[in-house]
Short mmCIF file of C-alpha atoms and ligand atoms in Angstrom, two decimals:
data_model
loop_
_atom_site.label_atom_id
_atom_site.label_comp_id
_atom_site.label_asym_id
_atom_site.label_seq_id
_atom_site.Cartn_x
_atom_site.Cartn_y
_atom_site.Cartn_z
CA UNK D 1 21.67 15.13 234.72
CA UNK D 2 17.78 15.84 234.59
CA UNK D 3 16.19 17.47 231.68
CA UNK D 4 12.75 19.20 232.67
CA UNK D 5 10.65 20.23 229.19
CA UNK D 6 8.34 22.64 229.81
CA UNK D 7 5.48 22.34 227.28
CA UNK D 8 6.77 18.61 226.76
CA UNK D 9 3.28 17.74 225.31
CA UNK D 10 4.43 19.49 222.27
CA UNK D 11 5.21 18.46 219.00
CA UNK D 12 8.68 19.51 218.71
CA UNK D 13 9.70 17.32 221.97
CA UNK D 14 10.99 14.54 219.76
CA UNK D 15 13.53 16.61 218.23
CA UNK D 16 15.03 17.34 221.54
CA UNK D 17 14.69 13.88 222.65
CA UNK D 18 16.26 12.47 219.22
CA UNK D 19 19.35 14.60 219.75
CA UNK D 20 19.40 13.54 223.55
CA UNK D 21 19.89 9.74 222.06
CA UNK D 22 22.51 10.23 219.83
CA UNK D 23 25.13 11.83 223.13
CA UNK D 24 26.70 9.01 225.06
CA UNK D 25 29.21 10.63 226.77
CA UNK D 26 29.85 11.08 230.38
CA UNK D 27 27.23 13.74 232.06
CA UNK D 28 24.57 13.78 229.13
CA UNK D 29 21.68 14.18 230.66
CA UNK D 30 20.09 10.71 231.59
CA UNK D 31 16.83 11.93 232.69
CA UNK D 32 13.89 13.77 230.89
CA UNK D 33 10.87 15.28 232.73
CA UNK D 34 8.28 16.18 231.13
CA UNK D 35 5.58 18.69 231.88
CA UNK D 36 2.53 19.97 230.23
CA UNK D 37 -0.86 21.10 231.36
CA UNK D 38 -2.69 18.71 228.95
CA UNK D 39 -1.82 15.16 230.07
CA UNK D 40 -3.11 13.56 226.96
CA UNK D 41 -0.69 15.60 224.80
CA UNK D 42 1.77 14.43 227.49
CA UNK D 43 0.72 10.93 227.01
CA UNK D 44 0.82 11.26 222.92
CA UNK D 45 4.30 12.46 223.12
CA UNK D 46 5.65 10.37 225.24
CA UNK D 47 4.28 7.42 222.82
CA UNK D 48 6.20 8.93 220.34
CA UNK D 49 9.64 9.00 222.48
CA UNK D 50 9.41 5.58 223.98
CA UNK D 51 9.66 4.08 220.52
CA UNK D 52 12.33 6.77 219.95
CA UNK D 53 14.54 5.36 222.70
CA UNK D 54 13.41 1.33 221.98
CA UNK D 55 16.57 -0.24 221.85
CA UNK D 56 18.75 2.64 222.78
CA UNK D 57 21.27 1.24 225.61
CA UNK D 58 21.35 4.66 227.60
CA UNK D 59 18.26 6.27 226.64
CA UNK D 60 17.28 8.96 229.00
CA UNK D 61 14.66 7.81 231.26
CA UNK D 62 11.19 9.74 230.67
CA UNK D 63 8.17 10.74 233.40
CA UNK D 64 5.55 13.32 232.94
CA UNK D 65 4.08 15.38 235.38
CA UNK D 66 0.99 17.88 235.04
CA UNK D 67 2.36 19.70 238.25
CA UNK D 68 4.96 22.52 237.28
CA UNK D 69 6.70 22.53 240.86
CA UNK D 70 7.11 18.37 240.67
CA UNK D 71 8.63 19.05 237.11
CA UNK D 72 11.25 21.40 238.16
CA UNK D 73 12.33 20.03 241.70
CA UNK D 74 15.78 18.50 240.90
CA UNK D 75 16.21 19.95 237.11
CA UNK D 76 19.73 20.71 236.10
CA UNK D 77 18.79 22.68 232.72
CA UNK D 78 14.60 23.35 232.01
CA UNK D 79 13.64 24.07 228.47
CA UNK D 80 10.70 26.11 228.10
CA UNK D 81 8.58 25.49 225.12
CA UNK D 82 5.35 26.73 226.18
CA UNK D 83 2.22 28.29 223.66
CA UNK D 84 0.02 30.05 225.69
CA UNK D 85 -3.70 30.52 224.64
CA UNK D 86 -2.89 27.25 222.39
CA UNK D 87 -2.72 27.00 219.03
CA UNK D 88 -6.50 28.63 218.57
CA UNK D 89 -4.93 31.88 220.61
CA UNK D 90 -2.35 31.84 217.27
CA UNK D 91 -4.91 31.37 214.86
CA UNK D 92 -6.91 34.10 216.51
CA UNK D 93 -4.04 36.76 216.87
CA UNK D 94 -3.83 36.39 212.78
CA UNK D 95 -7.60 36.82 212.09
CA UNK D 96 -7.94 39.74 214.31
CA UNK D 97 -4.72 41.31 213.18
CA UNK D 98 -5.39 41.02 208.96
CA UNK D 99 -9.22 41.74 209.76
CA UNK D 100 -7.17 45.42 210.97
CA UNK D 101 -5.38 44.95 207.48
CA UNK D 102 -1.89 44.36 209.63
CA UNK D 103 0.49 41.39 210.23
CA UNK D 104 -0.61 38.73 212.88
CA UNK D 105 2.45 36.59 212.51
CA UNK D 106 3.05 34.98 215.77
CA UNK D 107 6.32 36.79 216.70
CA UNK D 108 6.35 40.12 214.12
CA UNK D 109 4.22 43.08 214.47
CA UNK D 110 0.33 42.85 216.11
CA UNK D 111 0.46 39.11 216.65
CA UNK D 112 3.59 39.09 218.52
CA UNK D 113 2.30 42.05 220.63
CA UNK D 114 -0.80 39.60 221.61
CA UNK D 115 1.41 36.84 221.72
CA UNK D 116 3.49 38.14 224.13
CA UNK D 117 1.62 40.02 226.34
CA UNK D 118 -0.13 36.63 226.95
CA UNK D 119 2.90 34.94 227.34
CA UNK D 120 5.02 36.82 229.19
CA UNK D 121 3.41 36.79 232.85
CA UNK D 122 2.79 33.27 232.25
CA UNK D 123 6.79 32.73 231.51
CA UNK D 124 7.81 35.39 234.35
CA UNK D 125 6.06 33.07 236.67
CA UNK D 126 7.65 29.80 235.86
CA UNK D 127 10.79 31.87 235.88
CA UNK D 128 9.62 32.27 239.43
CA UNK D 129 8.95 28.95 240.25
CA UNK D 130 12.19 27.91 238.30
CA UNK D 131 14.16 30.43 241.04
CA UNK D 132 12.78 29.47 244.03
CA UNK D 133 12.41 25.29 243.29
CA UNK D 134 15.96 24.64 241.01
CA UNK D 135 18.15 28.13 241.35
CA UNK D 136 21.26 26.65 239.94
CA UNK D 137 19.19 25.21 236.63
CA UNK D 138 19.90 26.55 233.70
CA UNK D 139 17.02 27.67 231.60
CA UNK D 140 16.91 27.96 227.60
CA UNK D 141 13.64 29.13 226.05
CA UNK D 142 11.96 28.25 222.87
CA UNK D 143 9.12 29.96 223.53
CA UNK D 144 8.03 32.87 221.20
CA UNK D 145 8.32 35.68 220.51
CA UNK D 146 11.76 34.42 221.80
CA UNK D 147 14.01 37.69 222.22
CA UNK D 148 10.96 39.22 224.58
CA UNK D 149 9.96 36.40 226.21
CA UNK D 150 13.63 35.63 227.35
CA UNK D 151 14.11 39.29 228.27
CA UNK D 152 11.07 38.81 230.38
CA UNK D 153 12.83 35.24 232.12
CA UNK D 154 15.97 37.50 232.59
CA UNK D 155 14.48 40.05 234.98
CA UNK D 156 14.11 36.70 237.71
CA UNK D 157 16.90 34.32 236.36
CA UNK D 158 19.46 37.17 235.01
CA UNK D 159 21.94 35.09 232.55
CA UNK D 160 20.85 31.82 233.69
CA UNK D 161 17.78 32.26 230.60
CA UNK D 162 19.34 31.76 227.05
CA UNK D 163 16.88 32.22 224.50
CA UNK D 164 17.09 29.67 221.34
CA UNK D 165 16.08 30.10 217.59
CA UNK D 166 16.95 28.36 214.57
CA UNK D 167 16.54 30.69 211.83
CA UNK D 168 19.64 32.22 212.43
CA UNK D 169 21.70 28.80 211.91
CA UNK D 170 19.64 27.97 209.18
CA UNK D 171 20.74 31.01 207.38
CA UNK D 172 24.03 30.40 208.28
CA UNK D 173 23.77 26.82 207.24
CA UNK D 174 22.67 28.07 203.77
CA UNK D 175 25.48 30.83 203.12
CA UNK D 176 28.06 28.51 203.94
CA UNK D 177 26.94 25.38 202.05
CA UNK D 178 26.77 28.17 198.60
CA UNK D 179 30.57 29.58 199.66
CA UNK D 180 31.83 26.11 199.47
CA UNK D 181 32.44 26.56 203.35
CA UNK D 182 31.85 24.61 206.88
CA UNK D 183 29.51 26.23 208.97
CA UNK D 184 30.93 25.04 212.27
CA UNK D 185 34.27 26.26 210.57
CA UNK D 186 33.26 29.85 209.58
CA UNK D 187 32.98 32.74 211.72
CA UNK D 188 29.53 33.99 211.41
CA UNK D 189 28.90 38.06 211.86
CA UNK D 190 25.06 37.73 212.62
CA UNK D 191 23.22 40.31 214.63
CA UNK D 192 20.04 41.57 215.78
CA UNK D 193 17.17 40.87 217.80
CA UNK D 194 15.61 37.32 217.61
CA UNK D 195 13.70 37.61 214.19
CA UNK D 196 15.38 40.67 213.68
CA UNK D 197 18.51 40.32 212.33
CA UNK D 198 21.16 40.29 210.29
CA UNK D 199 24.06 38.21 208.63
CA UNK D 200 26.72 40.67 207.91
CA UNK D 201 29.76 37.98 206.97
CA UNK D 202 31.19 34.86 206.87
CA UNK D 203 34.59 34.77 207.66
CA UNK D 204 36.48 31.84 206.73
CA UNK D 205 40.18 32.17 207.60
CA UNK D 206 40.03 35.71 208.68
CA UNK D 207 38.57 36.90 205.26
CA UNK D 208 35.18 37.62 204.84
CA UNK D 209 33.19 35.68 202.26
CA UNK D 210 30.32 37.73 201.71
CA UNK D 211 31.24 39.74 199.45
CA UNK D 212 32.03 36.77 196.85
CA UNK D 213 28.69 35.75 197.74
CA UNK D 214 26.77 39.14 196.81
CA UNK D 215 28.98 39.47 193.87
CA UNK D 216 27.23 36.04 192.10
CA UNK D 217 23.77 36.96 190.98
CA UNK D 218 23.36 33.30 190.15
CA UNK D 219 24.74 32.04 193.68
CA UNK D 220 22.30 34.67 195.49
CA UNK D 221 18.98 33.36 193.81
CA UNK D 222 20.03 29.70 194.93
CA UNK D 223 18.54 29.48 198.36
CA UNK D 224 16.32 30.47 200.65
CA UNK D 225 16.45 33.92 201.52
CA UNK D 226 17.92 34.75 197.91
CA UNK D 227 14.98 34.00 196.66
CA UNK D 228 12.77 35.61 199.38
CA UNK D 229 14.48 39.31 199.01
CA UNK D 230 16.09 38.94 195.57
CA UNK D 231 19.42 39.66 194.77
CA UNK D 232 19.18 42.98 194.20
CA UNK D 233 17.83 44.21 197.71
CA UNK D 234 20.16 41.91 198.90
CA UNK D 235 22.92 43.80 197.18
CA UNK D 236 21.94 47.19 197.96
CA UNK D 237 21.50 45.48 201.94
CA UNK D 238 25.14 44.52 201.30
CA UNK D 239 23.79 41.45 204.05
CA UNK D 240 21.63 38.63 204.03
CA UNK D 241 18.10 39.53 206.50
CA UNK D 242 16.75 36.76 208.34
CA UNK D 243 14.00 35.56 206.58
CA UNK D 244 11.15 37.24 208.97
CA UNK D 245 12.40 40.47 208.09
CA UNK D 246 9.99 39.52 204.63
CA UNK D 247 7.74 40.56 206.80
CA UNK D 248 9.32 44.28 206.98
CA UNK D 249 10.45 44.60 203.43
CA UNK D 250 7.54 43.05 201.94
CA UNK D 251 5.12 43.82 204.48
CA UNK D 252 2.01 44.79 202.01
CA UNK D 253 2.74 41.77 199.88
CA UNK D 254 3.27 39.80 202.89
CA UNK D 255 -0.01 41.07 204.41
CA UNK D 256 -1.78 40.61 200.98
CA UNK D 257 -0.65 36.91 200.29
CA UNK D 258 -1.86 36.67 204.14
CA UNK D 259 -5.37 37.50 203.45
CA UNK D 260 -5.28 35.96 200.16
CA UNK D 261 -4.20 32.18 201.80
CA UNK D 262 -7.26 30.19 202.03
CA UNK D 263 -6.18 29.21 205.97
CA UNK D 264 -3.56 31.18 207.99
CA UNK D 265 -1.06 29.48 209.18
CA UNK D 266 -2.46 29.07 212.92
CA UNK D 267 -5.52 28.20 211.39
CA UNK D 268 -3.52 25.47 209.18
CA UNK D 269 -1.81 24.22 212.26
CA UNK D 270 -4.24 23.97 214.55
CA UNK D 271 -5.98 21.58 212.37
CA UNK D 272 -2.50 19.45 211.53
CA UNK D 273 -1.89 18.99 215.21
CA UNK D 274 -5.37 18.43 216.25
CA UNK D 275 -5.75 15.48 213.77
CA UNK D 276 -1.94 14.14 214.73
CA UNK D 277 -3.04 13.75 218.52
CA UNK D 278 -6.26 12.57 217.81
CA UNK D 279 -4.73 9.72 215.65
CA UNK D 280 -2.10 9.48 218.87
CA UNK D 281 -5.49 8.42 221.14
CA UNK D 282 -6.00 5.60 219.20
CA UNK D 283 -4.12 2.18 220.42
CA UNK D 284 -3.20 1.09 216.73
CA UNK D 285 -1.44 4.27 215.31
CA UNK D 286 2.21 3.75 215.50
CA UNK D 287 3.43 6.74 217.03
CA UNK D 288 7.08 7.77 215.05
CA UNK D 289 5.40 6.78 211.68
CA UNK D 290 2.73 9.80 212.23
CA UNK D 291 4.80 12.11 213.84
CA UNK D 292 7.04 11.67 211.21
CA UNK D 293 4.57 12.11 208.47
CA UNK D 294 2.90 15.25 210.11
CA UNK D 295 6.48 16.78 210.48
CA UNK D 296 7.42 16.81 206.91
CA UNK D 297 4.27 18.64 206.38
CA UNK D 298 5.09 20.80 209.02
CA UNK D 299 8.37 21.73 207.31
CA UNK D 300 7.10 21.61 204.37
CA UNK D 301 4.35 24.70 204.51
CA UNK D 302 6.58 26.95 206.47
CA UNK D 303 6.30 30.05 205.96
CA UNK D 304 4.24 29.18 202.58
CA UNK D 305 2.54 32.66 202.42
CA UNK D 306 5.74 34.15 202.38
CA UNK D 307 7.44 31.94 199.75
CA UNK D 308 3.97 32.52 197.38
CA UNK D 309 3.92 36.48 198.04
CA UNK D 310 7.77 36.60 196.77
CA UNK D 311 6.50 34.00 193.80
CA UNK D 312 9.10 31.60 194.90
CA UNK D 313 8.20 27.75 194.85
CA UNK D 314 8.86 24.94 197.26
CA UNK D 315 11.04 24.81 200.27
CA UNK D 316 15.23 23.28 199.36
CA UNK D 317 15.58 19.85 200.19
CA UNK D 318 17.57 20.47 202.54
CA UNK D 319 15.84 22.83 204.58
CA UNK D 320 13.05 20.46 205.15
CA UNK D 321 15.23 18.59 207.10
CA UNK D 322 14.37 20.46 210.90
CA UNK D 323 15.90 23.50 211.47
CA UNK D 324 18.87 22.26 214.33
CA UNK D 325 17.54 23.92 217.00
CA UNK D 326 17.68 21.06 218.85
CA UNK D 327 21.06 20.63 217.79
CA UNK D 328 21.84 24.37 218.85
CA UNK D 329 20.53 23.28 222.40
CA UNK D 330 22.17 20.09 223.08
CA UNK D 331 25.50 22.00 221.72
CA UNK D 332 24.78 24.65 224.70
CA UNK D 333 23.42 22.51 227.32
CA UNK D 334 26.90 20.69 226.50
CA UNK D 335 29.09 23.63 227.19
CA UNK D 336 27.65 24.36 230.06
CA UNK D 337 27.62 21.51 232.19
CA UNK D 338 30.99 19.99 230.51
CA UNK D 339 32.82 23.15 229.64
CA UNK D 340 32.76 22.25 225.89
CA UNK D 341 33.01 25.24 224.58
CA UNK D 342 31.14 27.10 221.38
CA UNK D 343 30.16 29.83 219.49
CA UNK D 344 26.94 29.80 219.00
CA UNK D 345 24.48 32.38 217.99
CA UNK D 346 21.72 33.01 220.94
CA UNK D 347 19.73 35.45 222.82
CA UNK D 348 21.39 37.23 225.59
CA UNK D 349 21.42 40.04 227.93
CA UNK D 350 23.38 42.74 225.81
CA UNK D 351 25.62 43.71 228.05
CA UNK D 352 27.60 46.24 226.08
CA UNK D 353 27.46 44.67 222.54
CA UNK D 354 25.46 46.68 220.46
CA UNK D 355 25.88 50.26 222.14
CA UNK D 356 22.40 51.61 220.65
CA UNK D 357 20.93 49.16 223.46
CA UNK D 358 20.68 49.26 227.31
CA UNK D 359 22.62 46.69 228.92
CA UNK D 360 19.51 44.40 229.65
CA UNK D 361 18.08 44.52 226.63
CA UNK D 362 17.97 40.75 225.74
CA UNK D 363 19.78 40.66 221.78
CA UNK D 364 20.62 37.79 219.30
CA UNK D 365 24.05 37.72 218.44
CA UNK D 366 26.81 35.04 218.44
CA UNK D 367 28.02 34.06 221.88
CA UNK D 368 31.18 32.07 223.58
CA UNK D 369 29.67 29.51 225.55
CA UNK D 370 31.54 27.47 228.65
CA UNK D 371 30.41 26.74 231.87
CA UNK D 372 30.54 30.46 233.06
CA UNK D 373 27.52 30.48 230.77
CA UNK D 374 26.97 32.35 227.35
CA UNK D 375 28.99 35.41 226.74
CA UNK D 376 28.23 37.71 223.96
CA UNK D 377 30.93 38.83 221.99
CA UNK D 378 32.16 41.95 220.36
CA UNK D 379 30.50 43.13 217.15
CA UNK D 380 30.64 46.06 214.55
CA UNK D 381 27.64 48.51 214.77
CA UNK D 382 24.88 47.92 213.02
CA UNK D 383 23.86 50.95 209.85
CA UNK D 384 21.15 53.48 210.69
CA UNK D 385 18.16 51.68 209.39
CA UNK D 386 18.82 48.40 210.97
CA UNK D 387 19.33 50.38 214.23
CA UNK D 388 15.87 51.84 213.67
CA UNK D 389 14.23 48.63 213.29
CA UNK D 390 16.08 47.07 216.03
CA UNK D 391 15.42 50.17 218.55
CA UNK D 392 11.72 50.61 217.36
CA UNK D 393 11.34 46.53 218.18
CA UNK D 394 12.66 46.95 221.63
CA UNK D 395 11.04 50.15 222.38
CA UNK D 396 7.70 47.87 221.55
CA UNK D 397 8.91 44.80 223.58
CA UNK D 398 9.62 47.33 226.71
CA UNK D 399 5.89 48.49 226.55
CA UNK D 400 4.60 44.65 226.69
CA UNK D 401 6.98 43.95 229.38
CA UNK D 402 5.39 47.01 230.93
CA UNK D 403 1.94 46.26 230.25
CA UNK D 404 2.50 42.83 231.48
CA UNK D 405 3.67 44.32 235.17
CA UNK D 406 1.02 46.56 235.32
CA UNK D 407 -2.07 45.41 233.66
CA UNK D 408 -2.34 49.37 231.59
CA UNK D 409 -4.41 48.85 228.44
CA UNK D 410 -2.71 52.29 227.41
CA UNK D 411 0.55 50.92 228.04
CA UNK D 412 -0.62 47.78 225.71
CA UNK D 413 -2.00 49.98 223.36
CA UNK D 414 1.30 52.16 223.19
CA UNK D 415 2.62 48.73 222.67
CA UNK D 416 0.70 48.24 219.56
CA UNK D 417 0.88 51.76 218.27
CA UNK D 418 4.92 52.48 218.14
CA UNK D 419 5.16 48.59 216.23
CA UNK D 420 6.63 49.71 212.65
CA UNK D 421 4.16 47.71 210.53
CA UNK D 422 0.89 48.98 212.84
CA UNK D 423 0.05 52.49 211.44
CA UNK D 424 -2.22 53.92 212.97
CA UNK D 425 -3.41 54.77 216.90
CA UNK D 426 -6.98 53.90 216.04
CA UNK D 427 -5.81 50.49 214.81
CA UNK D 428 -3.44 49.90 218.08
CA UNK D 429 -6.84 50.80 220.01
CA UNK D 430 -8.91 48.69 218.27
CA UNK D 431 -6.58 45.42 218.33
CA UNK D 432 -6.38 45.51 221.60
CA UNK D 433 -9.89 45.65 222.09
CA UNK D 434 -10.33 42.67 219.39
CA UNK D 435 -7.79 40.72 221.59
CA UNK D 436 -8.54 41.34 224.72
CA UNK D 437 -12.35 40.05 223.83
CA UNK D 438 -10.82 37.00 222.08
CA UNK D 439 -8.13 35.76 224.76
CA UNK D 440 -9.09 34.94 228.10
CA UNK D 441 -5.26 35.42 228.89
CA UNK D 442 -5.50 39.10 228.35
CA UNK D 443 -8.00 39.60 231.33
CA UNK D 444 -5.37 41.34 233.55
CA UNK D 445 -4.86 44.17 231.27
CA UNK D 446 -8.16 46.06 233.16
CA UNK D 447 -6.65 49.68 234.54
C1 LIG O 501 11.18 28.68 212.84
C2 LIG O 501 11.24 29.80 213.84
C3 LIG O 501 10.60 29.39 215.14
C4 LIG O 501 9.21 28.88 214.89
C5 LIG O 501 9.27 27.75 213.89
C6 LIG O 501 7.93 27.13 213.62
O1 LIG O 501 12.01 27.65 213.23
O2 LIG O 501 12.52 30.23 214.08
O3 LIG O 501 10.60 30.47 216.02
O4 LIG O 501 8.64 28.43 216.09
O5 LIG O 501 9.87 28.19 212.72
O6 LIG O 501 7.14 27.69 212.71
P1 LIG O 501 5.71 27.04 212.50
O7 LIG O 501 5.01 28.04 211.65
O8 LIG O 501 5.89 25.70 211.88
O9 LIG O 501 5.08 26.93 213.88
MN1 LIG O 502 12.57 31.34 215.99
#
């Protein structure tokens, strides 16, 4: 079984290849290609897995590969992991956006609307490549914004693209652990878009926990997004948000602790990494030590802004521990190829599942997975004001996706514009104008 990683210079790789080590069984996958357009982030990461798989029996063989078509002759399942523009594009789609006074997180509001109208030709032509060089791979993307960058994929690959995030297990992961429960156990009633969404129950023998949950004031300021929205939104919610939708609810203080953060969080980042592959050039630096160190500081600083703005302290112990999302794609790659099946909650083609939503329109919401692929199940509807959110996001995500066919800077403006936290025409105009200066990946938005 071959693995191709798209974007396998990146940082996260060793997660992927760490859960790859610990599966034995017959028709893991046994080899891992590797591609990335920078071949001495290839060559840092690939430091890093050797000495992952050192003494490992059945270690998945590793090459690397600058040339995309090379990468995916032959692959069985492709992750994509790409970041388009870099880690300077992300630190520049925050300055631009809080120099307008708005949101330039990477996958919410302005920045995700520059994020993804960079990324999305960019993934639509892999998808291409992906079609016409491996058309019975699967593909599962990472890449953000995830939800419109999978819809994107979709349009070529149709269901064979299942988009992957690991807030929404997280959050799951947390509920549980406070009810007492086992996550892989409880039936999980999330829904939404990818950053988007909501946790509506926990059902543990047919009965819904939730409730028990948002009864406990004590219980609901014990973890993450507890503290984040405070109990008492959380009550009158009568759900548990993902934690980007701090970002909606709190979007001035959000903004404000933004502006107020002596480095953004691209800015922060770009700096971590740079230092962590420069150190990865030099012969003497052992490789897992480093990227070990510079991933608890990773964790650790996620989503800091956020956390100060709400007056909350440090991360949980136990969240620092990485997400799963590697976990969350080994357990899918797994029930596809060996008809192990799962729930699991993932970004799909909405088929009929929430009826406010066309039947394309690519949704996050908890899935049976064999190998027929992922199938979204049934859910309740969501309340008014979530479907506004949710419609409003998608309505924006269909103008990129527009804007990305046909190169209209009023269609990217329009793009901007109808975003809930951009309020004004005049500031859709000018952040496209900012952006369009900054990235060179914006150049085809000309008519
Ligand atoms: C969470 C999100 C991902 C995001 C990641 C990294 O896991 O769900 O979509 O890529 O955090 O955030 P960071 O700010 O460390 O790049
Ligand atoms: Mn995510």
């Amino acid at each position: 079984m071959k693995l191709t990683i798209l974007g396998g210079g990146g940082f996260r790789v060793p997660l992927v290849y760490g859960a790859l080590l610990g599966d034995h069984a017959e028709g893991r996958v046994t080899h891992v290609t590797l591609h990335d357009l920078d071949a001495g982030r290839l060559s840092a990461i690939a430091r890093v897995l050797a000495e992952q798989g050192a003494g490992v029996p059945d270690a998945p063989v590793v090459t690397a590969t600058t040339d995309l078509d090379e990468a995916l002759r032959g692959a069985d399942f492709v992750f994509s992991a790409i970041r388009v523009g870099g880690l300077e594009g992300r630190a520049a789609d925050e300055r631009i956006a809080l120099a307008e006074g708005v949101l330039g997180q990477e996958t919410v509001g302005a920045g995700g609307i520059a994020y993804g109208l960079r990324t999305v030709p960019v993934a639509t032509h892999v998808a291409r490549r992906v079609a016409a060089l491996a058309p019975d791979a699967w593909v599962i993307n990472f890449t953000n914004p995830a939800g419109l960058v999978t819809e994107a994929m979709s349009r070529v690959l149709g269901d064979r693209v299942v988009g992957i995030c690991d807030s929404p297990v997280g959050l799951g992961r947390r509920v549980a652990r406070i009810l007492g429960a086992d996550p892989d156990e409880a039936w999980i009633d999330y829904v939404g878009l990818n950053h988007l969404g909501w946790l509506r129950g926990l059902h543990v023998g047919g009965r819904d926990q939730l409730p028990r949950l948002l009864a406990d004031e004590q219980a609901l300021g014990s973890f993450e997004e507890g503290r984040l929205f405070g109990p008492e939104w959380l009550r009158s919610l009568g759900a548990i948000p993902n934690e980007y939708l701090h970002y909606y609810y709190f979007n001035r203080e959000a903004v404000h602790a933004y502006r107020q953060a002596e480095r953004t969080r691209g800015a922060y980042l770009l700096d971590q990494q740079a230092g962590f592959y420069r150190e990865m050039g030099k012969a003497d630096t052992p490789p897992l030590a480093a990227w070990h160190r510079t991933l608890a500081d990773r964790e650790a600083t996620y989503m800091a802004a956020n956390r100060e703005a709400a007056g909350i302290g440090e991360r949980d112990e136990e969240d620092l521990e990485s997400g799963g999302y590697e976990k969350v794609a080994l357990a899918l790659m797994r029930a596809v190829a060996r008809n192990e099946r799962a729930t699991l909650i993932l970004n799909v083609r909405n088929r009929g599942t929430l009826s406010v939503l066309d039947a394309d329109a690519v949704v996050e919401v908890p899935c049976f997975v064999d190998a027929t692929g992922a199938h979204p199940v049934t859910v309740a509807p969501l309340p008014y004001h979530a479907v506004g959110l949710v419609t409003a996001v998608k309505g924006v995500e269909r103008e990129v996706l527009a804007a990305a066919e046909s190169g209209s800077r009023a269609t990217a403006v329009k793009a901007f514009a109808l975003h809930p936290l951009v309020d004004s025409v005049a500031v859709a105009r000018r952040l496209l104008d900012g952006y369009t200066d900054e990235h060179p990946g914006l150049a085809y938005l000309r008519s």
